Amino acid sequence: TTSDGIMLVQAVNGATSSASAFALDAPVAAGAFEYYLFKGGVSAGSAENWYLRSTLNTPATPAAGPSALEPTPQPEPEPPQAEPPPPPSELPPVPVPTDGDINNPPVDSTPPVQASDPEPEAPPPPPPAPPADPPPPPPVVPTAVPDLPTPAAG
């Protein structure tokens, strides 16, 4: 719309109205335009009239923005800390080899077996085992059939 807009209510002979006298119940749209209800126009003598316009009134000066904040100072970097020692092992320590290692096995001081050596003695036989307890006797199984009751003659 141009100028004042589409006049809906004209105040004549000095009539006045409050700013909340009229309101739209629903949006008013036609084609690509949406219209808003305004009290007063932009021309002289139209302060009490009511208009539909498709543009919103914008304030002459923009609203003041929030005040600039001082930036937060960056924290000083912390020096790296020494890494803690590893936890103690739960396994026993490995013994340190004394007479050689995997590449240099220790020297065996035992002389090798010779064909002329005497025959080794056999170990003594184990002591005899005590006799086992005899098994328990089997249970007695009945062999006779008990007498069954017979019905009485009627």
CSV table of N, CA and C in Angstrom, one decimal:
chain,number,residue,atom,x,y,z
A,1,THR,N,0.9,-1.2,0.0
A,1,THR,CA,0.0,0.0,0.0
A,1,THR,C,0.9,1.2,0.0
A,2,THR,N,0.4,2.3,-0.5
A,2,THR,CA,1.1,3.6,-0.5
A,2,THR,C,0.6,4.6,0.5
A,3,SER,N,1.4,5.5,0.9
A,3,SER,CA,1.0,6.6,1.7
A,3,SER,C,0.4,6.1,3.0
A,4,ASP,N,-0.9,6.4,3.4
A,4,ASP,CA,-1.5,6.0,4.6
A,4,ASP,C,-1.9,4.6,4.7
A,5,GLY,N,-2.2,4.0,3.6
A,5,GLY,CA,-2.7,2.6,3.5
A,5,GLY,C,-4.2,2.5,3.1
A,6,ILE,N,-4.8,1.4,3.4
A,6,ILE,CA,-6.2,1.2,3.1
A,6,ILE,C,-7.0,1.7,4.3
A,7,MET,N,-7.8,2.8,4.1
A,7,MET,CA,-8.6,3.3,5.3
A,7,MET,C,-9.7,2.4,5.6
A,8,LEU,N,-9.8,2.0,6.9
A,8,LEU,CA,-10.9,1.2,7.4
A,8,LEU,C,-11.9,2.0,8.3
A,9,VAL,N,-11.4,2.9,9.1
A,9,VAL,CA,-12.2,3.8,10.0
A,9,VAL,C,-11.7,5.2,9.8
A,10,GLN,N,-12.7,6.1,9.5
A,10,GLN,CA,-12.3,7.5,9.4
A,10,GLN,C,-13.0,8.3,10.6
A,11,ALA,N,-12.1,9.0,11.3
A,11,ALA,CA,-12.6,9.8,12.4
A,11,ALA,C,-13.0,11.2,11.9
A,12,VAL,N,-14.3,11.6,12.0
A,12,VAL,CA,-14.7,12.9,11.5
A,12,VAL,C,-15.2,13.8,12.6
A,13,ASN,N,-15.2,15.1,12.4
A,13,ASN,CA,-15.7,16.1,13.4
A,13,ASN,C,-15.0,15.9,14.7
A,14,GLY,N,-13.7,15.7,14.7
A,14,GLY,CA,-12.9,15.7,16.0
A,14,GLY,C,-13.0,14.4,16.8
A,15,ALA,N,-13.5,13.3,16.2
A,15,ALA,CA,-13.7,12.0,16.9
A,15,ALA,C,-12.3,11.5,17.2
A,16,THR,N,-12.2,10.8,18.3
A,16,THR,CA,-10.9,10.2,18.7
A,16,THR,C,-11.2,8.7,19.1
A,17,SER,N,-10.1,7.9,19.2
A,17,SER,CA,-10.2,6.5,19.6
A,17,SER,C,-8.9,6.1,20.3
A,18,SER,N,-9.0,5.1,21.2
A,18,SER,CA,-7.8,4.7,21.9
A,18,SER,C,-7.0,3.8,21.1
A,19,ALA,N,-5.8,3.6,21.5
A,19,ALA,CA,-4.8,2.8,20.7
A,19,ALA,C,-5.3,1.3,20.6
A,20,SER,N,-6.1,0.9,21.5
A,20,SER,CA,-6.6,-0.5,21.5
A,20,SER,C,-8.1,-0.6,21.2
A,21,ALA,N,-8.6,0.4,20.5
A,21,ALA,CA,-10.0,0.3,20.1
A,21,ALA,C,-10.3,-0.7,19.1
A,22,PHE,N,-9.4,-1.0,18.2
A,22,PHE,CA,-9.7,-2.0,17.1
A,22,PHE,C,-8.5,-3.0,17.1
A,23,ALA,N,-8.8,-4.2,16.7
A,23,ALA,CA,-7.7,-5.3,16.6
A,23,ALA,C,-8.2,-6.3,15.5
A,24,LEU,N,-7.2,-6.9,14.9
A,24,LEU,CA,-7.6,-8.0,13.9
A,24,LEU,C,-7.7,-9.3,14.6
A,25,ASP,N,-8.7,-10.1,14.3
A,25,ASP,CA,-8.9,-11.4,14.9
A,25,ASP,C,-8.0,-12.4,14.3
A,26,ALA,N,-7.6,-12.2,13.0
A,26,ALA,CA,-6.8,-13.1,12.3
A,26,ALA,C,-5.9,-12.4,11.3
A,27,PRO,N,-4.9,-13.0,10.8
A,27,PRO,CA,-4.0,-12.3,9.8
A,27,PRO,C,-4.9,-12.0,8.6
A,28,VAL,N,-4.5,-10.8,7.9
A,28,VAL,CA,-5.2,-10.4,6.7
A,28,VAL,C,-4.2,-10.5,5.6
A,29,ALA,N,-4.4,-11.4,4.6
A,29,ALA,CA,-3.5,-11.6,3.5
A,29,ALA,C,-4.2,-11.6,2.2
A,30,ALA,N,-3.6,-11.0,1.2
A,30,ALA,CA,-4.1,-11.1,-0.2
A,30,ALA,C,-3.0,-11.3,-1.1
A,31,GLY,N,-2.9,-12.4,-1.8
A,31,GLY,CA,-1.8,-12.7,-2.7
A,31,GLY,C,-0.5,-12.8,-1.9
A,32,ALA,N,0.5,-12.1,-2.3
A,32,ALA,CA,1.8,-12.1,-1.7
A,32,ALA,C,1.9,-11.2,-0.5
A,33,PHE,N,0.8,-10.4,-0.2
A,33,PHE,CA,0.9,-9.4,0.8
A,33,PHE,C,0.2,-9.8,2.1
A,34,GLU,N,0.7,-9.4,3.2
A,34,GLU,CA,0.1,-9.5,4.5
A,34,GLU,C,-0.1,-8.1,5.0
A,35,TYR,N,-1.3,-7.8,5.5
A,35,TYR,CA,-1.6,-6.5,6.0
A,35,TYR,C,-1.8,-6.5,7.5
A,36,TYR,N,-1.3,-5.3,8.1
A,36,TYR,CA,-1.3,-5.1,9.5
A,36,TYR,C,-2.2,-3.9,9.8
A,37,LEU,N,-2.9,-3.8,11.0
A,37,LEU,CA,-3.8,-2.7,11.3
A,37,LEU,C,-3.0,-1.7,12.1
A,38,PHE,N,-3.2,-0.4,11.6
A,38,PHE,CA,-2.5,0.7,12.2
A,38,PHE,C,-3.4,1.8,12.6
A,39,LYS,N,-3.2,2.5,13.7
A,39,LYS,CA,-3.9,3.7,14.0
A,39,LYS,C,-3.1,4.9,13.5
A,40,GLY,N,-3.7,5.7,12.7
A,40,GLY,CA,-3.0,6.9,12.2
A,40,GLY,C,-2.2,6.6,10.9
A,41,GLY,N,-2.2,7.6,10.1
A,41,GLY,CA,-1.5,7.5,8.8
A,41,GLY,C,-0.3,8.4,8.8
A,42,VAL,N,0.3,8.6,7.6
A,42,VAL,CA,1.5,9.4,7.5
A,42,VAL,C,1.2,10.8,7.1
A,43,SER,N,0.0,11.0,6.6
A,43,SER,CA,-0.4,12.4,6.1
A,43,SER,C,-1.0,13.2,7.2
A,44,ALA,N,-1.1,14.5,7.0
A,44,ALA,CA,-1.6,15.4,8.1
A,44,ALA,C,-3.1,15.1,8.2
A,45,GLY,N,-3.6,15.2,9.5
A,45,GLY,CA,-5.0,15.0,9.7
A,45,GLY,C,-5.5,13.6,9.8
A,46,SER,N,-4.6,12.6,9.8
A,46,SER,CA,-5.0,11.2,9.7
A,46,SER,C,-4.7,10.5,11.0
A,47,ALA,N,-4.4,11.2,12.1
A,47,ALA,CA,-3.9,10.6,13.3
A,47,ALA,C,-4.9,9.7,14.0
A,48,GLU,N,-6.2,10.0,13.8
A,48,GLU,CA,-7.2,9.2,14.5
A,48,GLU,C,-7.9,8.1,13.6
A,49,ASN,N,-7.5,8.1,12.3
A,49,ASN,CA,-8.0,7.1,11.4
A,49,ASN,C,-7.3,5.8,11.6
A,50,TRP,N,-8.0,4.7,11.1
A,50,TRP,CA,-7.4,3.3,11.2
A,50,TRP,C,-7.2,2.8,9.7
A,51,TYR,N,-6.0,2.2,9.5
A,51,TYR,CA,-5.6,1.8,8.2
A,51,TYR,C,-5.0,0.4,8.2
A,52,LEU,N,-5.1,-0.3,7.0
A,52,LEU,CA,-4.4,-1.5,6.8
A,52,LEU,C,-3.2,-1.2,5.9
A,53,ARG,N,-2.0,-1.6,6.3
A,53,ARG,CA,-0.8,-1.4,5.5
A,53,ARG,C,0.0,-2.7,5.5
A,54,SER,N,0.7,-2.9,4.4
A,54,SER,CA,1.5,-4.1,4.2
A,54,SER,C,3.0,-3.9,4.6
A,55,THR,N,3.3,-2.8,5.1
A,55,THR,CA,4.7,-2.6,5.6
A,55,THR,C,4.6,-2.2,7.1
A,56,LEU,N,5.7,-2.6,7.8
A,56,LEU,CA,5.7,-2.3,9.2
A,56,LEU,C,6.5,-1.0,9.4
A,57,ASN,N,6.1,-0.2,10.4
A,57,ASN,CA,6.9,1.0,10.8
A,57,ASN,C,8.2,0.6,11.4
A,58,THR,N,9.3,1.1,10.9
A,58,THR,CA,10.6,0.9,11.5
A,58,THR,C,11.0,2.1,12.2
A,59,PRO,N,11.6,1.9,13.3
A,59,PRO,CA,12.1,3.1,14.1
A,59,PRO,C,13.2,3.8,13.3
A,60,ALA,N,13.3,5.2,13.5
A,60,ALA,CA,14.2,6.0,12.8
A,60,ALA,C,15.7,5.6,13.1
A,61,THR,N,15.9,5.3,14.4
A,61,THR,CA,17.2,4.9,14.8
A,61,THR,C,17.1,3.5,15.4
A,62,PRO,N,18.0,2.7,15.1
A,62,PRO,CA,18.0,1.3,15.6
A,62,PRO,C,18.2,1.3,17.2
A,63,ALA,N,17.6,0.3,17.8
A,63,ALA,CA,17.7,0.2,19.2
A,63,ALA,C,19.2,-0.1,19.6
A,64,ALA,N,19.5,0.4,20.8
A,64,ALA,CA,20.9,0.3,21.2
A,64,ALA,C,21.2,-1.2,21.5
A,65,GLY,N,22.3,-1.6,21.0
A,65,GLY,CA,22.7,-3.0,21.2
A,65,GLY,C,23.4,-3.2,22.6
A,66,PRO,N,23.6,-4.4,23.0
A,66,PRO,CA,24.2,-4.6,24.3
A,66,PRO,C,25.7,-4.0,24.3
A,67,SER,N,26.1,-3.6,25.5
A,67,SER,CA,27.4,-3.0,25.6
A,67,SER,C,28.5,-4.1,25.3
A,68,ALA,N,29.6,-3.6,24.8
A,68,ALA,CA,30.6,-4.6,24.5
A,68,ALA,C,31.3,-5.1,25.7
A,69,LEU,N,31.5,-6.3,25.8
A,69,LEU,CA,32.1,-6.9,27.0
A,69,LEU,C,33.6,-7.1,26.7
A,70,GLU,N,34.4,-6.9,27.8
A,70,GLU,CA,35.8,-7.1,27.7
A,70,GLU,C,36.0,-8.6,27.5
A,71,PRO,N,36.9,-9.0,26.6
A,71,PRO,CA,37.2,-10.4,26.5
A,71,PRO,C,37.8,-11.0,27.7
A,72,THR,N,37.5,-12.2,28.0
A,72,THR,CA,38.0,-12.9,29.1
A,72,THR,C,39.5,-13.2,28.9
A,73,PRO,N,40.4,-12.9,29.8
A,73,PRO,CA,41.8,-13.1,29.5
A,73,PRO,C,42.0,-14.7,29.4
A,74,GLN,N,42.9,-15.0,28.5
A,74,GLN,CA,43.3,-16.4,28.3
A,74,GLN,C,44.0,-16.9,29.6
A,75,PRO,N,43.7,-18.1,30.1
A,75,PRO,CA,44.5,-18.6,31.2
A,75,PRO,C,45.9,-18.9,30.8
A,76,GLU,N,46.8,-18.8,31.8
A,76,GLU,CA,48.2,-19.1,31.5
A,76,GLU,C,48.3,-20.6,31.3
A,77,PRO,N,49.1,-21.1,30.3
A,77,PRO,CA,49.2,-22.5,30.2
A,77,PRO,C,50.0,-23.1,31.3
A,78,GLU,N,49.6,-24.3,31.7
A,78,GLU,CA,50.2,-25.0,32.8
A,78,GLU,C,51.4,-25.8,32.3
A,79,PRO,N,52.5,-25.8,33.0
A,79,PRO,CA,53.6,-26.7,32.5
A,79,PRO,C,53.2,-28.1,32.6
A,80,PRO,N,53.8,-29.0,31.7
A,80,PRO,CA,53.4,-30.4,31.7
A,80,PRO,C,53.9,-31.0,33.0
A,81,GLN,N,53.1,-31.9,33.5
A,81,GLN,CA,53.4,-32.6,34.7
A,81,GLN,C,54.2,-33.9,34.4
A,82,ALA,N,55.1,-34.3,35.3
A,82,ALA,CA,55.8,-35.5,35.1
A,82,ALA,C,54.8,-36.7,35.1
A,83,GLU,N,55.1,-37.6,34.2
A,83,GLU,CA,54.2,-38.8,34.1
A,83,GLU,C,54.4,-39.7,35.4
A,84,PRO,N,53.3,-40.2,36.0
A,84,PRO,CA,53.5,-41.0,37.2
A,84,PRO,C,54.2,-42.3,36.8
A,85,PRO,N,54.9,-42.9,37.8
A,85,PRO,CA,55.5,-44.1,37.6
A,85,PRO,C,54.5,-45.2,37.3
A,86,PRO,N,54.9,-46.2,36.6
A,86,PRO,CA,53.9,-47.3,36.3
A,86,PRO,C,53.6,-48.1,37.6
A,87,PRO,N,52.5,-48.7,37.7
A,87,PRO,CA,52.1,-49.4,38.9
A,87,PRO,C,53.0,-50.6,39.0
A,88,PRO,N,53.2,-51.1,40.3
A,88,PRO,CA,54.1,-52.3,40.4
A,88,PRO,C,53.5,-53.5,39.8
A,89,SER,N,54.3,-54.4,39.3
A,89,SER,CA,53.8,-55.6,38.7
A,89,SER,C,53.3,-56.6,39.8
A,90,GLU,N,52.3,-57.3,39.4
A,90,GLU,CA,51.7,-58.3,40.3
A,90,GLU,C,52.4,-59.6,40.2
A,91,LEU,N,53.3,-59.8,39.1
A,91,LEU,CA,54.0,-61.0,38.9
A,91,LEU,C,55.3,-61.0,39.7
A,92,PRO,N,55.8,-62.2,40.1
A,92,PRO,CA,57.1,-62.1,40.8
A,92,PRO,C,58.2,-61.7,39.9
A,93,PRO,N,59.3,-61.2,40.4
A,93,PRO,CA,60.4,-60.8,39.5
A,93,PRO,C,61.0,-62.0,38.9
A,94,VAL,N,61.5,-61.7,37.6
A,94,VAL,CA,62.2,-62.8,36.9
A,94,VAL,C,63.6,-62.9,37.4
A,95,PRO,N,64.1,-64.1,37.8
A,95,PRO,CA,65.4,-64.3,38.3
A,95,PRO,C,66.4,-63.9,37.3
A,96,VAL,N,67.5,-63.3,37.7
A,96,VAL,CA,68.6,-62.9,36.8
A,96,VAL,C,69.4,-64.1,36.5
A,97,PRO,N,69.7,-64.5,35.3
A,97,PRO,CA,70.5,-65.6,35.0
A,97,PRO,C,71.9,-65.4,35.5
A,98,THR,N,72.6,-66.4,36.0
A,98,THR,CA,73.9,-66.2,36.6
A,98,THR,C,75.0,-66.9,35.8
A,99,ASP,N,74.7,-68.1,35.3
A,99,ASP,CA,75.7,-68.9,34.6
A,99,ASP,C,75.4,-69.0,33.1
A,100,GLY,N,75.2,-67.9,32.4
A,100,GLY,CA,74.9,-68.0,31.0
A,100,GLY,C,73.4,-67.5,30.8
A,101,ASP,N,73.1,-67.5,29.5
A,101,ASP,CA,71.7,-67.2,29.1
A,101,ASP,C,71.3,-68.0,27.9
A,102,ILE,N,70.3,-67.6,27.2
A,102,ILE,CA,69.8,-68.5,26.1
A,102,ILE,C,70.8,-68.7,25.0
A,103,ASN,N,71.7,-67.7,24.8
A,103,ASN,CA,72.7,-67.9,23.8
A,103,ASN,C,74.0,-68.6,24.3
A,104,ASN,N,74.2,-68.5,25.6
A,104,ASN,CA,75.3,-69.1,26.3
A,104,ASN,C,74.9,-69.9,27.4
A,105,PRO,N,74.4,-71.2,27.2
A,105,PRO,CA,73.9,-72.0,28.3
A,105,PRO,C,75.0,-72.3,29.3
A,106,PRO,N,74.6,-72.5,30.6
A,106,PRO,CA,75.6,-72.8,31.6
A,106,PRO,C,76.3,-74.1,31.3
A,107,VAL,N,77.5,-74.3,31.8
A,107,VAL,CA,78.3,-75.5,31.6
A,107,VAL,C,77.8,-76.5,32.7
A,108,ASP,N,77.5,-77.8,32.2
A,108,ASP,CA,77.1,-78.8,33.1
A,108,ASP,C,78.3,-79.6,33.5
A,109,SER,N,78.5,-79.6,34.8
A,109,SER,CA,79.8,-80.2,35.4
A,109,SER,C,79.6,-81.7,35.5
A,110,THR,N,78.5,-82.3,35.3
A,110,THR,CA,78.3,-83.8,35.4
A,110,THR,C,79.0,-84.5,34.2
A,111,PRO,N,79.8,-85.5,34.5
A,111,PRO,CA,80.4,-86.2,33.4
A,111,PRO,C,79.4,-87.0,32.6
A,112,PRO,N,79.7,-87.2,31.3
A,112,PRO,CA,78.8,-87.9,30.4
A,112,PRO,C,78.7,-89.4,30.8
A,113,VAL,N,77.7,-90.1,30.4
A,113,VAL,CA,77.6,-91.5,30.7
A,113,VAL,C,78.5,-92.3,29.7
A,114,GLN,N,79.2,-93.3,30.2
A,114,GLN,CA,80.1,-94.1,29.4
A,114,GLN,C,79.6,-95.5,29.3
A,115,ALA,N,80.0,-96.2,28.3
A,115,ALA,CA,79.5,-97.6,28.1
A,115,ALA,C,80.1,-98.5,29.2
A,116,SER,N,81.3,-98.1,29.7
A,116,SER,CA,81.9,-98.9,30.7
A,116,SER,C,81.4,-98.6,32.1
A,117,ASP,N,80.4,-97.7,32.3
A,117,ASP,CA,79.9,-97.4,33.6
A,117,ASP,C,79.0,-98.6,34.1
A,118,PRO,N,79.0,-98.8,35.4
A,118,PRO,CA,78.1,-99.9,35.9
A,118,PRO,C,76.7,-99.7,35.6
A,119,GLU,N,75.9,-100.8,35.6
A,119,GLU,CA,74.5,-100.7,35.4
A,119,GLU,C,73.9,-100.0,36.6
A,120,PRO,N,72.9,-99.1,36.3
A,120,PRO,CA,72.3,-98.4,37.5
A,120,PRO,C,71.4,-99.4,38.3
A,121,GLU,N,71.3,-99.1,39.5
A,121,GLU,CA,70.4,-100.0,40.4
A,121,GLU,C,69.0,-99.5,40.2
A,122,ALA,N,68.1,-100.5,40.2
A,122,ALA,CA,66.6,-100.2,40.1
A,122,ALA,C,66.2,-99.7,41.5
A,123,PRO,N,65.2,-98.9,41.6
A,123,PRO,CA,64.7,-98.4,42.9
A,123,PRO,C,64.0,-99.6,43.6
A,124,PRO,N,63.9,-99.5,44.9
A,124,PRO,CA,63.2,-100.6,45.6
A,124,PRO,C,61.7,-100.7,45.2
A,125,PRO,N,61.1,-101.9,45.3
A,125,PRO,CA,59.7,-102.0,44.9
A,125,PRO,C,58.8,-101.2,46.0
A,126,PRO,N,57.7,-100.8,45.6
A,126,PRO,CA,56.8,-100.1,46.6
A,126,PRO,C,56.3,-101.0,47.6
A,127,PRO,N,55.9,-100.6,48.8
A,127,PRO,CA,55.4,-101.5,49.8
A,127,PRO,C,54.0,-102.0,49.3
A,128,PRO,N,53.7,-103.2,49.7
A,128,PRO,CA,52.4,-103.8,49.3
A,128,PRO,C,51.2,-103.0,49.9
A,129,ALA,N,50.1,-102.9,49.1
A,129,ALA,CA,49.0,-102.1,49.5
A,129,ALA,C,48.2,-102.9,50.5
A,130,PRO,N,47.5,-102.3,51.5
A,130,PRO,CA,46.7,-103.1,52.4
A,130,PRO,C,45.5,-103.7,51.6
A,131,PRO,N,45.0,-104.8,52.1
A,131,PRO,CA,43.8,-105.4,51.4
A,131,PRO,C,42.6,-104.5,51.4
A,132,ALA,N,41.9,-104.5,50.4
A,132,ALA,CA,40.7,-103.7,50.3
A,132,ALA,C,39.6,-104.2,51.1
A,133,ASP,N,38.7,-103.4,51.6
A,133,ASP,CA,37.5,-103.9,52.4
A,133,ASP,C,36.6,-104.6,51.4
A,134,PRO,N,36.0,-105.7,51.9
A,134,PRO,CA,35.0,-106.4,51.0
A,134,PRO,C,33.8,-105.5,50.8
A,135,PRO,N,33.2,-105.7,49.6
A,135,PRO,CA,31.9,-104.9,49.3
A,135,PRO,C,30.8,-105.3,50.3
A,136,PRO,N,29.8,-104.4,50.5
A,136,PRO,CA,28.7,-104.8,51.4
A,136,PRO,C,27.9,-105.9,50.7
A,137,PRO,N,27.2,-106.7,51.4
A,137,PRO,CA,26.3,-107.8,50.8
A,137,PRO,C,25.2,-107.1,50.1
A,138,PRO,N,24.7,-107.8,49.0
A,138,PRO,CA,23.6,-107.2,48.2
A,138,PRO,C,22.3,-107.2,49.1
A,139,PRO,N,21.3,-106.4,48.8
A,139,PRO,CA,20.1,-106.4,49.6
A,139,PRO,C,19.3,-107.7,49.3
A,140,VAL,N,18.5,-108.0,50.3
A,140,VAL,CA,17.7,-109.2,50.2
A,140,VAL,C,16.5,-108.9,49.3
A,141,VAL,N,16.2,-109.7,48.3
A,141,VAL,CA,15.1,-109.5,47.4
A,141,VAL,C,14.0,-110.5,47.7
A,142,PRO,N,12.8,-110.0,48.0
A,142,PRO,CA,11.7,-111.0,48.4
A,142,PRO,C,11.4,-111.9,47.2
A,143,THR,N,11.2,-113.2,47.4
A,143,THR,CA,10.8,-114.1,46.3
A,143,THR,C,9.4,-114.6,46.4
A,144,ALA,N,8.8,-114.5,47.6
A,144,ALA,CA,7.4,-114.9,47.7
A,144,ALA,C,6.4,-113.8,47.5
A,145,VAL,N,5.3,-114.2,46.9
A,145,VAL,CA,4.2,-113.2,46.6
A,145,VAL,C,3.3,-113.2,47.8
A,146,PRO,N,2.9,-112.0,48.3
A,146,PRO,CA,2.0,-111.9,49.4
A,146,PRO,C,0.6,-112.3,49.0
A,147,ASP,N,-0.2,-112.7,49.9
A,147,ASP,CA,-1.6,-113.0,49.7
A,147,ASP,C,-2.3,-111.7,49.4
A,148,LEU,N,-3.1,-111.7,48.4
A,148,LEU,CA,-3.9,-110.5,48.0
A,148,LEU,C,-5.3,-110.7,48.6
A,149,PRO,N,-5.9,-109.6,49.1
A,149,PRO,CA,-7.3,-109.7,49.6
A,149,PRO,C,-8.3,-110.0,48.4
A,150,THR,N,-9.2,-110.9,48.7
A,150,THR,CA,-10.3,-111.2,47.7
A,150,THR,C,-11.6,-110.6,48.1
A,151,PRO,N,-12.4,-110.2,47.2
A,151,PRO,CA,-13.7,-109.6,47.6
A,151,PRO,C,-14.6,-110.7,48.2
A,152,ALA,N,-15.4,-110.3,49.1
A,152,ALA,CA,-16.3,-111.2,49.8
A,152,ALA,C,-17.4,-111.5,48.9
A,153,ALA,N,-17.9,-112.7,49.0
A,153,ALA,CA,-19.0,-113.2,48.2
A,153,ALA,C,-20.3,-112.5,48.6
A,154,GLY,N,-21.1,-112.0,47.6
A,154,GLY,CA,-22.1,-111.2,47.9
A,154,GLY,C,-23.5,-111.7,48.0
